[in-house]
mmCIF file of C-alpha atoms in Angstrom:
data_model
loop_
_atom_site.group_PDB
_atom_site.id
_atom_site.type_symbol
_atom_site.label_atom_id
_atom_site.label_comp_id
_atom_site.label_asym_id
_atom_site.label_seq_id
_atom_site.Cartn_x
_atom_site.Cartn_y
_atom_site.Cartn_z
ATOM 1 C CA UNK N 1 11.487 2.024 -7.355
ATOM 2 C CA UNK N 2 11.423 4.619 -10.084
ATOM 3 C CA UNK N 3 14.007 6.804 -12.191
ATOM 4 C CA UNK N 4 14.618 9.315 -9.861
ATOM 5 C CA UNK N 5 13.248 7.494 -6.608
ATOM 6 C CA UNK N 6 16.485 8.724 -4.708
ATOM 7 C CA UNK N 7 15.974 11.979 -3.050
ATOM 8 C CA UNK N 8 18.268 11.175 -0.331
ATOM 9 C CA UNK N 9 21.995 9.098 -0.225
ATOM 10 C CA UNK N 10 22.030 5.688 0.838
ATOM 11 C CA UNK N 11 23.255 5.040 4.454
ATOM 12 C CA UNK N 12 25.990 2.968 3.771
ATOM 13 C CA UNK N 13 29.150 2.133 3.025
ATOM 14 C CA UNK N 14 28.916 -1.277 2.195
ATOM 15 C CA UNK N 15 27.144 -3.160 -0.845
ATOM 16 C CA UNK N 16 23.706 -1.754 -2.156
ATOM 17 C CA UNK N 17 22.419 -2.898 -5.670
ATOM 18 C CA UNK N 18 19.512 -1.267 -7.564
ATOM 19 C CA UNK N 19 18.557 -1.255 -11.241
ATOM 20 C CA UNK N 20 15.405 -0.598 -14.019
ATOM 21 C CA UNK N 21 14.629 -3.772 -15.766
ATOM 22 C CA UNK N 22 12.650 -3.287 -19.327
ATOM 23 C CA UNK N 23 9.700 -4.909 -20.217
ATOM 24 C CA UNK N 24 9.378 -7.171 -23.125
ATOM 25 C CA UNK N 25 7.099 -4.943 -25.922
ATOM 26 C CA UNK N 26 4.612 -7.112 -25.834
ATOM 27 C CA UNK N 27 3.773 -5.972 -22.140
ATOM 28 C CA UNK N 28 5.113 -2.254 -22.822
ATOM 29 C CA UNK N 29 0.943 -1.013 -22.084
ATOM 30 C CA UNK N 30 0.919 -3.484 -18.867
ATOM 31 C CA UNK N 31 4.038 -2.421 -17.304
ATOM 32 C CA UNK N 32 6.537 0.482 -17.232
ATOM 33 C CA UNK N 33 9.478 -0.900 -15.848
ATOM 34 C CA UNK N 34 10.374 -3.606 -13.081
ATOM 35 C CA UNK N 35 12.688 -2.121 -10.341
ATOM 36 C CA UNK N 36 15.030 -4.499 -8.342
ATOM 37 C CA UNK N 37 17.089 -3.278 -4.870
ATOM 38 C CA UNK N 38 18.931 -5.294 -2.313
ATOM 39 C CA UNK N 39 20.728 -4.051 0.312
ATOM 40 C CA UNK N 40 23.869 -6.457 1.283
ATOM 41 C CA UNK N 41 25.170 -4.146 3.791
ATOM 42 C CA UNK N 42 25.337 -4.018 7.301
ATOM 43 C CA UNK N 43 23.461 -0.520 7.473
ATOM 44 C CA UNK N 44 19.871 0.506 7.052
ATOM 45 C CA UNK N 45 19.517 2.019 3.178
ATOM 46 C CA UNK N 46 17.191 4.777 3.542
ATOM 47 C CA UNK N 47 15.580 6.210 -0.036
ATOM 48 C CA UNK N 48 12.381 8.197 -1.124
ATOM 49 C CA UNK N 49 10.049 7.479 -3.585
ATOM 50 C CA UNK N 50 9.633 9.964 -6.587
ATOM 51 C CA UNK N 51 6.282 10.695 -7.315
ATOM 52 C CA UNK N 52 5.156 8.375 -10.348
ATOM 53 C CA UNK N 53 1.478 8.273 -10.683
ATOM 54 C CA UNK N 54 1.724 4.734 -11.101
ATOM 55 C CA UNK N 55 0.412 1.849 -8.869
ATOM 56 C CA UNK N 56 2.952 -0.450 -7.409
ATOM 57 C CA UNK N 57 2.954 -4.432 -6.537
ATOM 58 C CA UNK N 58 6.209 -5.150 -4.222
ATOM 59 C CA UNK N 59 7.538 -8.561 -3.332
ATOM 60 C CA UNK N 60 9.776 -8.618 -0.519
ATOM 61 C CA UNK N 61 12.218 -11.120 -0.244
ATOM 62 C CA UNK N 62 14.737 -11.380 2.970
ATOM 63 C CA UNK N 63 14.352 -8.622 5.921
ATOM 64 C CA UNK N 64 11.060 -7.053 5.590
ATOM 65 C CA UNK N 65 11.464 -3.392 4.025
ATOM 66 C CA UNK N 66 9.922 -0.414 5.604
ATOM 67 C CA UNK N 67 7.230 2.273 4.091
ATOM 68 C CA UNK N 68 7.445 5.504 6.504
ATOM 69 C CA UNK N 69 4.098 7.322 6.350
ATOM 70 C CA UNK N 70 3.962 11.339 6.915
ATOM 71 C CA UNK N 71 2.560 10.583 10.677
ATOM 72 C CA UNK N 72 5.705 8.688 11.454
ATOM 73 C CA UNK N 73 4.570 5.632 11.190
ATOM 74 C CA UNK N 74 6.066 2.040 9.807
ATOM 75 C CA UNK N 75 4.399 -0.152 7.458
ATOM 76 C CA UNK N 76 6.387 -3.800 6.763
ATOM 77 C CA UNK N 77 6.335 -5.169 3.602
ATOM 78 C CA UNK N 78 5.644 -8.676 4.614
ATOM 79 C CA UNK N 79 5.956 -10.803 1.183
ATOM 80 C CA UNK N 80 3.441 -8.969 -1.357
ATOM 81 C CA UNK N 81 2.001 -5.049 -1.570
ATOM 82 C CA UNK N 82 0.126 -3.249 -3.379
ATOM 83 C CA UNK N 83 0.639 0.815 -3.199
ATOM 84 C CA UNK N 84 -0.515 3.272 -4.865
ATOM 85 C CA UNK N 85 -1.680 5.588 -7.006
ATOM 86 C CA UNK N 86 1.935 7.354 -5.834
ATOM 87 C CA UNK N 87 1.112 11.106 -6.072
ATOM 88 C CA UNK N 88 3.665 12.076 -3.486
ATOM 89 C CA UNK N 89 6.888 11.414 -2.280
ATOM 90 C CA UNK N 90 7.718 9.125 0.934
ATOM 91 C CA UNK N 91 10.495 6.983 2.332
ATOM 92 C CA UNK N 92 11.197 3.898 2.645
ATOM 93 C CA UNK N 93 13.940 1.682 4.263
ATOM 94 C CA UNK N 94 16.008 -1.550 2.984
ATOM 95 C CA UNK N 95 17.469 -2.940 6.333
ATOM 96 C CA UNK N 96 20.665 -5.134 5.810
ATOM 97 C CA UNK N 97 19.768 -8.173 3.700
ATOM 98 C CA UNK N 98 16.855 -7.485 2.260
ATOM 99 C CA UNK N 99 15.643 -7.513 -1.463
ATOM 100 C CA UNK N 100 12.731 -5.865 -3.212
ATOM 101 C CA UNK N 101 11.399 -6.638 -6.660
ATOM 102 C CA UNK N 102 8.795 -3.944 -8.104
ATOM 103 C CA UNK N 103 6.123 -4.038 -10.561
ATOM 104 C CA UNK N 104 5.323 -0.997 -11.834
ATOM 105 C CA UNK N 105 1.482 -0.629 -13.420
ATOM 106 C CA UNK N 106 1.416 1.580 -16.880
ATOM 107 C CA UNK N 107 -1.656 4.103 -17.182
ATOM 108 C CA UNK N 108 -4.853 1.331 -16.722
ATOM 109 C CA UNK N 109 -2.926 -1.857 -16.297
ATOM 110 C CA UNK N 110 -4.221 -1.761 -12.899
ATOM 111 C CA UNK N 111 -7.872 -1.834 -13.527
ATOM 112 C CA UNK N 112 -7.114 -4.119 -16.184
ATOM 113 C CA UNK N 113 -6.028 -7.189 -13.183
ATOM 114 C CA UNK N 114 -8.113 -5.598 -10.106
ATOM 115 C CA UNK N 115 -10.881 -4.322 -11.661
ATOM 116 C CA UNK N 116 -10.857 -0.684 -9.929
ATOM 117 C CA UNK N 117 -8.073 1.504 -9.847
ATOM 118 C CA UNK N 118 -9.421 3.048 -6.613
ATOM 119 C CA UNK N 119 -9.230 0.355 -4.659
ATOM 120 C CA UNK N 120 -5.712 0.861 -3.607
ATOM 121 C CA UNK N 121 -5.466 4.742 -4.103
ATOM 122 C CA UNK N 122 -3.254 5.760 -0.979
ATOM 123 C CA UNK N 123 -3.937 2.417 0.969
ATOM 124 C CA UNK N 124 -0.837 -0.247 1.023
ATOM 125 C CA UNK N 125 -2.863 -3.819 0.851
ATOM 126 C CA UNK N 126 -1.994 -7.018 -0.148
ATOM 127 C CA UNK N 127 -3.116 -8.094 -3.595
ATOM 128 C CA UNK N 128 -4.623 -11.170 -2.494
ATOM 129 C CA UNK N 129 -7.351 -9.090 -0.878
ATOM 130 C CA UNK N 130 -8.315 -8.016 -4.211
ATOM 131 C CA UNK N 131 -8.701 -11.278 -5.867
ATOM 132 C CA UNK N 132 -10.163 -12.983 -2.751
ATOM 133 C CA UNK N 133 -8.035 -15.430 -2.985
ATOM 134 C CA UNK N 134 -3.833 -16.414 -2.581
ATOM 135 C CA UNK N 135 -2.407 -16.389 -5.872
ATOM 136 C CA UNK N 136 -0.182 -13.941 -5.077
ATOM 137 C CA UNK N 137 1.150 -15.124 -1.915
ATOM 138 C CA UNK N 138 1.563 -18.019 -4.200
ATOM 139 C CA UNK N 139 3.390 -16.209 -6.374
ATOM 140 C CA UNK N 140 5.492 -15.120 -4.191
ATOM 141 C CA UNK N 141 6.833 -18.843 -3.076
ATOM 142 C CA UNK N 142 7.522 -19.716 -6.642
ATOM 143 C CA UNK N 143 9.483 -16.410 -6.691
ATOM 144 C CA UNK N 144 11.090 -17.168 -3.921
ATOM 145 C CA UNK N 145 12.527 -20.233 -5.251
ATOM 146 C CA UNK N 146 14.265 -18.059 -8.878
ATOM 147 C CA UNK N 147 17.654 -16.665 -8.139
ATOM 148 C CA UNK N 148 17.874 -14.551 -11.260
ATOM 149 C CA UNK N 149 16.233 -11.604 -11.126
ATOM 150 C CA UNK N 150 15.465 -11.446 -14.730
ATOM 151 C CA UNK N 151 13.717 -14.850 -14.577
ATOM 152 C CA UNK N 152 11.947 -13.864 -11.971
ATOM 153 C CA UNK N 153 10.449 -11.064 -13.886
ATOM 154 C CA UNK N 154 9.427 -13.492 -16.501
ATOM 155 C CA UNK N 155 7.712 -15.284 -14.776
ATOM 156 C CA UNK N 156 5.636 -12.690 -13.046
ATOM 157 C CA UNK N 157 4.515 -11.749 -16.843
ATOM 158 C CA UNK N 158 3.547 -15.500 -17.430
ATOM 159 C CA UNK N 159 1.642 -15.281 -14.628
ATOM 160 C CA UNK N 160 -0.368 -11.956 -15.116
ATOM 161 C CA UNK N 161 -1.379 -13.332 -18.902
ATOM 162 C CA UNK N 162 -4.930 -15.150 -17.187
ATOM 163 C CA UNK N 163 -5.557 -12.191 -14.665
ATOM 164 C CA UNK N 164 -5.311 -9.633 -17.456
ATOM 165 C CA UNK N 165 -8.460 -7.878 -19.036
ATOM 166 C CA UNK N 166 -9.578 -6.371 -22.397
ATOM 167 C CA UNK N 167 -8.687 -2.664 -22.472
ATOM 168 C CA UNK N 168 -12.250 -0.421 -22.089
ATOM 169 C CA UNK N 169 -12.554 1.305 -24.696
ATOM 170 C CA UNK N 170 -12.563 4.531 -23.117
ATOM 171 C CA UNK N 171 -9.509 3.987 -21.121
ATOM 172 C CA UNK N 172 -7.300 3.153 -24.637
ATOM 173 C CA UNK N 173 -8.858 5.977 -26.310
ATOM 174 C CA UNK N 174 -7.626 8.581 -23.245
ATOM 175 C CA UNK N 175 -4.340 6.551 -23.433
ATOM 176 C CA UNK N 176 -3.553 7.263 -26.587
ATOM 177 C CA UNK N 177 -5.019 10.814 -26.772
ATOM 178 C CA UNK N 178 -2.181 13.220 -28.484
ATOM 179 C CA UNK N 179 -3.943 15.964 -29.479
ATOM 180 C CA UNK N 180 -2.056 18.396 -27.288
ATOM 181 C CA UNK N 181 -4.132 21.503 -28.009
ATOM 182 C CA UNK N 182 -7.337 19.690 -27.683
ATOM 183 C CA UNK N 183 -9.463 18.960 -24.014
ATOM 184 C CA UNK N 184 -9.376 15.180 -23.777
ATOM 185 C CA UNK N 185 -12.413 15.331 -22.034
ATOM 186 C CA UNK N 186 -14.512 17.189 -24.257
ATOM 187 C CA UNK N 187 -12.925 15.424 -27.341
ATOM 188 C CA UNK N 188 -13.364 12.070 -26.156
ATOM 189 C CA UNK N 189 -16.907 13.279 -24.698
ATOM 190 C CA UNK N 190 -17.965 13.874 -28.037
ATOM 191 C CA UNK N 191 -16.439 11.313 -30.511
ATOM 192 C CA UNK N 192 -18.438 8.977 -28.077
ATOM 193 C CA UNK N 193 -21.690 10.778 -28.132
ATOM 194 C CA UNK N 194 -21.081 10.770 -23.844
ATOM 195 C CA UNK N 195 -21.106 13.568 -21.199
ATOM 196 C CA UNK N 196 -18.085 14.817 -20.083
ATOM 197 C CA UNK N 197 -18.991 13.796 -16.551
ATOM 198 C CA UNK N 198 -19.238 10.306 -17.360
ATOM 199 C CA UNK N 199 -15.820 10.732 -19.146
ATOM 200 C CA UNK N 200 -14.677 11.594 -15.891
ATOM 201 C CA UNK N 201 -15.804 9.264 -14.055
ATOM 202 C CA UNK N 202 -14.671 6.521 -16.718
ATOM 203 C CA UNK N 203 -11.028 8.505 -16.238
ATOM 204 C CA UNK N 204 -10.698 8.235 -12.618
ATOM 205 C CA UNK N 205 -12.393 4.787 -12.241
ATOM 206 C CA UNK N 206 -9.707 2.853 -15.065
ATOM 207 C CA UNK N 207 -6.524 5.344 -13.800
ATOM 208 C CA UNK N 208 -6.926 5.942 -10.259
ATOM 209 C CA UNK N 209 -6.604 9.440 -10.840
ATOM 210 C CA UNK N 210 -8.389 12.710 -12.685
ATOM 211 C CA UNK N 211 -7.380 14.635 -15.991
ATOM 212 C CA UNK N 212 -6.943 17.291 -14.257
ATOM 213 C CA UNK N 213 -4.380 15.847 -11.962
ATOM 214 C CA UNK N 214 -2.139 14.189 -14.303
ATOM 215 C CA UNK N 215 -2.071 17.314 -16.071
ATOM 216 C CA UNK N 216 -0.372 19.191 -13.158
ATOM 217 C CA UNK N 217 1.558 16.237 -12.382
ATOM 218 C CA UNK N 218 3.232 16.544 -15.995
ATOM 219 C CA UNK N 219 3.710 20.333 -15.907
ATOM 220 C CA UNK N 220 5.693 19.428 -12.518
ATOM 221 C CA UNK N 221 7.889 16.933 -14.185
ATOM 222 C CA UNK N 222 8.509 19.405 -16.641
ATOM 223 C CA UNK N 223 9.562 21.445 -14.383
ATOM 224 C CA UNK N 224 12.008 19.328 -12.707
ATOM 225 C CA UNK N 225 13.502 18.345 -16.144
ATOM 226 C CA UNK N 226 14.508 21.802 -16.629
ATOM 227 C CA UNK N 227 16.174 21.749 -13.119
ATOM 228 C CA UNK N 228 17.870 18.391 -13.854
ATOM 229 C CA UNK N 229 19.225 19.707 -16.721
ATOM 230 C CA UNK N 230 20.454 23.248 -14.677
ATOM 231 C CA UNK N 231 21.614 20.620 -12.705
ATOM 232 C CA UNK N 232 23.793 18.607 -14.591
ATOM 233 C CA UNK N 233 25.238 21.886 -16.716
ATOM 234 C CA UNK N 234 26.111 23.825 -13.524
ATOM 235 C CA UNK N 235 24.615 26.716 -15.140
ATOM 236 C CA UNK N 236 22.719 29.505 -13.178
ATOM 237 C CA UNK N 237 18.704 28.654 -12.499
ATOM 238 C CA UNK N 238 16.626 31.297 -14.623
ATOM 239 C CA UNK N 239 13.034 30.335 -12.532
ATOM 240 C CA UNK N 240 11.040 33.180 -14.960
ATOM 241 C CA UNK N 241 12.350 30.830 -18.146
ATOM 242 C CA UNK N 242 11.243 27.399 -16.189
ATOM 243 C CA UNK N 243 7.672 29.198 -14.980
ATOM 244 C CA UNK N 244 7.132 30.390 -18.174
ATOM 245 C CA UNK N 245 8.094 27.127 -20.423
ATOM 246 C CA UNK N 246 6.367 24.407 -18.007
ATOM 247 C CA UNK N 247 3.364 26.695 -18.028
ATOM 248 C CA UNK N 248 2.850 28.044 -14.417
ATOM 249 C CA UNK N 249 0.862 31.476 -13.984
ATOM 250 C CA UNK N 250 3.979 32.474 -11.030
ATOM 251 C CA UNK N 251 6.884 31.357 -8.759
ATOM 252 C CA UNK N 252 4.480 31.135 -6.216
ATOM 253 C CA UNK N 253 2.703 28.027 -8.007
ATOM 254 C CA UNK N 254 5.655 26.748 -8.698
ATOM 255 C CA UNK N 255 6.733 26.214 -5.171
ATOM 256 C CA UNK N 256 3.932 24.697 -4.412
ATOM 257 C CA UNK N 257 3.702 22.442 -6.648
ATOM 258 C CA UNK N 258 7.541 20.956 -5.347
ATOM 259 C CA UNK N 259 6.144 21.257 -1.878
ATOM 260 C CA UNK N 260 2.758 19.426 -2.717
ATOM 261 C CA UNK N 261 5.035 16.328 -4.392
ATOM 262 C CA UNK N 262 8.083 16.158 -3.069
ATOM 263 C CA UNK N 263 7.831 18.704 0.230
ATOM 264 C CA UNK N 264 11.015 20.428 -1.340
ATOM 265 C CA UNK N 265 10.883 24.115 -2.560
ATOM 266 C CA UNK N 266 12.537 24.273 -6.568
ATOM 267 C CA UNK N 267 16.021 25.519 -4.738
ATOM 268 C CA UNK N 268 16.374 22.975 -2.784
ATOM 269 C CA UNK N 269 15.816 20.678 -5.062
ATOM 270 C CA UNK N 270 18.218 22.101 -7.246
ATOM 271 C CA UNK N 271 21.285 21.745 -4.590
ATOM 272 C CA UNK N 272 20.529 18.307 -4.068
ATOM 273 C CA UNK N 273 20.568 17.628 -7.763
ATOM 274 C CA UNK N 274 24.042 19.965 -7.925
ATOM 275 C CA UNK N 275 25.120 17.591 -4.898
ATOM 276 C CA UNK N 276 24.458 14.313 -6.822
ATOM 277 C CA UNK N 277 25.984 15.855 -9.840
ATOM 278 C CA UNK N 278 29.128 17.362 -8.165
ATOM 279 C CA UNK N 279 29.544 15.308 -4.965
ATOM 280 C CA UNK N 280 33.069 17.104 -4.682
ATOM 281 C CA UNK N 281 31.983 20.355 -4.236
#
């Protein structure tokens, strides 16, 4: 469902398609990417989530997919779901013959269809329950009729045009805040004559998430850029460069950081990246 939503090898040795599809630039602050897997095998694909810090809508077409909770637990993916904000990493199954096509919600886009960002922070629900009524059960007929993928994303952007609302002018201002040696808080707080609380509250209300957590989410990916790229060199890890560079006060932060997202320590995350990269060795 994302870049690097892989963490573990498929579980099989038959067919299993997956690819990004871009987004047209006029929807570029709606939508990151779409994300399209079907599993045409006779075996149970099992993959994890990357963290994103995005919210996702899935439409399931063909065997229902599977969302495994922490608690062991099974969630199907009937026809429609929303899920999100993702701030951690969890698996999820394809079972033979089924196909998933994901929408995946850039910075405020949710609050910009739903209204509140909130509303579907670490609950799975169907979209319809948001809306009070079935358009996207709807939706998800007249998807069901389009073969090609691409057309099918097409026409989910057709569809979103009504639903979609004016950007807050908050929210676009934090979006396209820069100013990396500047408090986006405090800046914004004052260009707007506001209190930094209500900032806040704007922040967390239009994203689904806080300043302060998106800023440790992107030292994290930093992190694991530098390990992707130890990765793919087969060069030796130097973890003092990596804490030093992605700006973490010790190892010991850094390790629990991987554990907090992905429940993998930095090493371990390194082999399995040196696995993917050199599967012969």
């Amino acid at each position: 469902m994302q870049k690097n939503d892989s963490l573990k090898m498929p579980s099989s040795n038959g067919t299993y398609n997956n690819f990004r599809i871009a987004v047209p630039t006029d929807y570029e602050d709606v939508f990151s990417h779409f994300y399209f897997a079907e599993n045409q095998s006779d075996k149970t694909v099992v993959k994890t989530l990357f963290p994103s810090y995005q919210t996702i809508l899935i439409f399931n077409f063909g065997t229902k997919a599977l969302l495994h909770s922490k608690q062991n637990t099974q969630i199907e993916i009937d026809k429609c779901l929303v899920l999100g904000t993702i701030k951690k990493a969890f698996d999820y199954s394809l079972p033979p013959q089924s196909k998933i096509l994901v929408a995946n919600f850039k910075d405020d886009a949710f609050y910009r269809f739903f209204g509140n960002a909130l509303l579907a922070e670490n609950l799975p629900i169907n979209p319809d329950e948001l809306l009070n009524e079935n358009c996207f059960t709807a939706l998800w007929h007249e998807l069901g009729k389009i073969s090609n993928v691409n057309q099918q994303v097409n026409y989910i952007l057709e569809f979103c045009k009504p639903y979609l609302r004016q950007r807050n002018t908050i929210a676009e201002q934090i979006t396209n805040f820069k100013e990396q040696s500047l408090n986006p808080i405090k800046a914004i707080a004052s260009d707007n004559n506001q209190s930094e609380r209500n900032i806040q509250i704007n922040y967390k209300k239009h994203f689904g998430y806080s300043a302060k957590e998106i800023n440790r989410y992107q030292r994290f990916l930093k992190a694991v850029e530098y390990i992707e790229t130890i990765a793919s060199k087969a060069s030796k890890e130097d973890w003092f460069t990596i804490i030093n560079e992605c700006g973490y006060y010790d190892q010991s932060q850094l390790i629990n950081d991987f554990k907090h997202y992905i429940n993998l320590s930095p090493t371990k995350y390194l082999k399995f990246q040196q696995d993917i990269c050199n599967p012969s060795k």
